[in-house]
Structure formats: C-alpha cells, structure tokens
C-alpha cells in the first residue's frame, strides 16, 4: 500500500477523500434523494454541482467500480503525465463529459425521444465520468496493442451501460469517454507509430465486440430498473415474472381469462433455475462463439453471422409490430425501436469485413461427430419429452394428448423471451416428473451444444506424420541443439518447419496452448521462433516455449513474451573431470562400495538386451511407479517406451548373479552429425538393491564416456527446482516455487536437484 501511495499519490488521496465523504454522508450504502438533490448534476441543478458530483457516487456498486477503475488507470496516468496533468485531464473529462451528456439529453427532449425525455430532471453523481475519460486519454500513450484493446473495452462497456441501463450517469459516463478521446487526440498524441493490426489482434477485437453484444441484454435483465433505448431487448433474454397475486387474480376471472391464466402460470416458472439458464441462452451462445472467434474458427464466424442476422430479423418483427400501434409516432419508432437493430447489423458488417481472419476450419470427421452428437441429443431428448410426457400427462394442466405434446416440443428448446407473442402456450406442468420434462429438456440440450462448441473452439487435431518426424530427426542429427533436443523425436509431438525445411520446432497442443519442448532445431532459431509464433496465431493457439536456453529466450523478448525458470540444467564437463578432492567423496564411496559388492556397469540398448534383463527393467520400473502413487510425468521425462529410441544407450548396475540393481538411459546430443554428449533421462533403482546404484551409474557413465571422447554429460533439469542466486523472484516464479514444494513429497524435485549437485555440475 505504501508503494502504491508513493507511485500514485493523487489517485490514493482522491480515493481516500471519496470514500471518507461517502461514509460521512451515508452515501456508500446508497445516496439519498435529498443528498443527490444537493450535490448531483442534472438539467435542473446549479452549475457548481458539475464539480460536487465528482465526490459522491450513486450506490455501493458505484463506489467499488469507480475504485477499481481509478486504481487500474490512475497510477499509469500519474507515471505517464504526472500528478498535475492527470488531475487536469480527469477534471476536464468530468466537466466536459457532464455538459456534453446533458446537452444530448436536452436535444433528445426537443426531438421527443422518450428515453432522453425521461432523463430530464434526473441527477447523477460519480467520478467514473472523469475516470473513463482519463482511461481513454491515457490510451494515446499506450503501445498499439493495448491502446486498441483498452479503447474497445472501455467504449463497449460504457456504450452497453448507456444502451441497456440508460440512466443519466450512464449517458454522462459515455460523454466523459468521448471527452477523454478528444483531449488525447488534441493534446496527448505524439507521433505514435501506426502499426497494422495483427491477425490475432483483429480476432480479439471482433470477439470482444460480439461478447459485448451478448452481455448487453444481461445487463438490462440484471438491472432492477433498466431505462436505456435497448432495455426492452432484455425481453429476448427473459420475460418478466408475474407475481403470485397477479396470477391468482387473472386465473379467478372466469372463462375469458383461461388462455392468459395459462400463459401467466408458465411465466411464473421463469423465476426457477431452468428457465433462468434458458433465459441466458442467447448470451451464453454468443459468448461461446466469441471464444471461437478469438481462436479464428470458421464455424464460429458462420454461427455468429447467422445469430446476428436472426437477431436483426427478430427486432425487425418488433419494429413492424410497433409501427402498427396508432399512439406511437414516427420519431419514437425510429429511435426507440429501429435503433436496436443497429447493434446486430453493425456486428454483421464487421463480421463480413473481417471474414478472412477466421479461416481455421474443423476437420470433416470432427464436424460429422459434432452433428451426430447434436442430432442424437435432439432425438433422444425429444423422444423422452413426448413419450415420457404422454405417460405422465396427468401432471400437466390442461392434460395434453400426444399431438399437443408433439406440437409443444419446439418451444422446449427456445428461451422464454421468444415464446410470448410468437408461440402459443398450450399447457403448464404441475407434477415433479412433468416439471422435470417441461423445464429441463431444453437446458440439457443447450448445455450439450454449448459444451460441444466450446470444445470445438479449444481442441486441436494432430496432423503430423512419420515423414515429418523422420525429417525432424535428420535435422537434429545435422544441426544438433540443446541437451533436450532428442526429446523432440518422442511420440506425441507434432512438427512445424520453416518454408525452406531447414528449421523445425516440435510441439504438442494442449487445449489451446502450443507447448514446445527444447530449443528450435536448425541454423536460424530466431526466425524459426517468429515463424512458429505466426503459425500459432493463424491457428488460434498460444505458443509456450518450454525448456529453452538463453538464446531462444532473448529471441522472444522482442515479441513481448515473458520468461520464467522451470528447471535447472546440470551439465558435467568431461574434459576436465576427475573424481578427486573432498567434494567428490560421496561419488568415490559409491564406486568403491559397488566394486566390493561385485556390481559392474554394463552398456546395452534396450531393444537388443536379453529378455532376462528387460523383464527386470520392467519390473523395477513398475515397482517404482507403484510406490510414487502418481503416474509418470512424461513429456520431458521418458518412460520404458522412450528406451527404444534410436541412439539411446542404457547403463545397468548388474551383480554377479545377473541381477539388475539400477538402470539409467542416456540420450545422444548431436552437433554437425556427430554425438558430442549425452543427457540423462530414465533413472530407476531396485527397492531392495544396492543403495548407491544411481551415483555409481552416473559416475561410471562419466568415466566411460570421457574415454570415448564425449564433451559433456547433462543430468537433465530437475523440474520446479532451481539454484537460489539471491535474486528477487517474480510472482509467477514464486508460484512455481510453491508448486515444487507442494509436489516434493510425491515427486521429490528438490531432492533430485540436491542429488545431482553431488556431481559438481
């Protein structure tokens, strides 16, 4: 807190005053009408209230939201502009935004727009007017990527609140944002570079636009008193639930009110959970499609386009219906009913203009599987509703026949907001089973569909072949790489190549993360990383380079990526290795004890080893896995399958009875077509065998490979363990350190790191 106060004194001081004034005047729990009448700004308020209104907010939500807004952008603004200029921008945005907004309200009154007419005489208070302006003015000093994101997010947020909530403070907040943009354009713009939007950035912006359109009706539905020009569009999301007294009054009115009574009985159920989920269905569908757009999926583009065209048609139906009402004038039809069509039409235009950015197609087999699953769900749930409903038809009022249940079936899959006026409501449910079928059929179906669409957005379908794997192995032998490069040849990896085929990156897609292992292979690693990043962007993946060296890390810093240490590689230089001195005492002890016990180190390849040996290796490995209680980690830690790799050598600790006490595997490290070193991978020790077998095997490998001319041995990295160099770790590094501590009793990462330290890497 002290650090924040030092870096942003103006923001902190204002927030302290803001909350103190609110607490002293009782405004935090909700400002009274008397207080707002004194300090709030409006058409009938004194001019000085344009300043006093910045010290209060309307309710607790306003206080919290304003605090979050100012804490997010206030410190950044103070560092960029200084305290005085920040105060000037905030105050100017607040004053200009308040007067601009009030001018719009008075203009709307003159043209008889009922929404703006309703705001005349209202008052508003809240520093969020200036806060939004400050945030948008600050975007002129942000990097291009964040400039566009912050602008779109802020503008969409205030626009949604204005169109759906629609009270005076919402209008003034939108005007404050416009004032902030004007201030930034006139006084803060400084020859900033105009970079072209990247493919990924365009996808994110379009997805944000679609998500905002989805959340707008939800804002109106959640607001206790929605007043914006699109407030009635919340009826598409949910129908107002009548009170029990209203239902009783209508249902007791005789034969003339039977149909209305039935409708209100059904609407009474809209307050229950199933109807609430169905009410949110349009928003949930658009949010899922927004995630698909963010990933560049073509199916999401088509689905979003169809949804917005359908919304436009649906609103058009309302407009045509409203135009027939004699009491509604042409101005009201244009502003209050036609304006809502602009949102889905605008999104439709944006989707059409950005079509080429959403070109990631699903494989045909995935599309067929999705449709089979969806249509199968429809068939199963439909049969369950119709036939099950017929068996318990006594639990419906009035009692339906088979034909009535079949005719009502389509309404089970529609949100409540689409039913009144479009689909006649035939009957309501009363009993438990009948209510279960009546209310949950659509919920189950749409949850299945949404889950399927979300999985289609996230899932990747591997397309690598043996030819690509063979080419990657050839590049690894020719150009070499890091001590982990051999792991790129393991099964489960896919391969990306540069256009000339001379550089490769091995990766596997987990959800939407393209996770690589080791450094790029080839002569042009920097270009390979940049090309791979573009490849991931086209496919809607986030690249994550795992276990790379300093050269690769420095190459990606220009891309704005962050790095964190996940392991500590332990390398033994063999040219100067000699097990002399006190620091090698433990290693010499292991060698001497092995010699006294008659244990020798023998090289072999797993594929060519006799069955008596491989059977013992499998048994030792199974025993080790069973003791851990958790599965083998895989990925950068090999198992039995990886022992069969080409060039992998195994070193066994064997006694005179041919009993295997321990086994290690060594992966070759190449450079210019030759093996220059080895990396330790597989390590297993018999539970009741020679206790120092691992020290003995590693020391024996070092001695024998030294005589063969190898340059180094890598004992590989100990995951989630690192050498403390006295540096202050960042937040993510601290999380990884904590994870290593939590998993230590099971996997022993730190114990492994301490063990490898015996070899003085």
Tab-separated table of C-alpha atoms in Angstrom, residues 229 282 402 441:
chain	number	residue	atom	x	y	z
A	229	UNK	CA	-33.195	2.517	-25.565
A	282	UNK	CA	-28.592	-16.182	-26.212
A	402	UNK	CA	-49.802	-36.970	-27.901
A	441	UNK	CA	-35.358	-30.692	-21.752
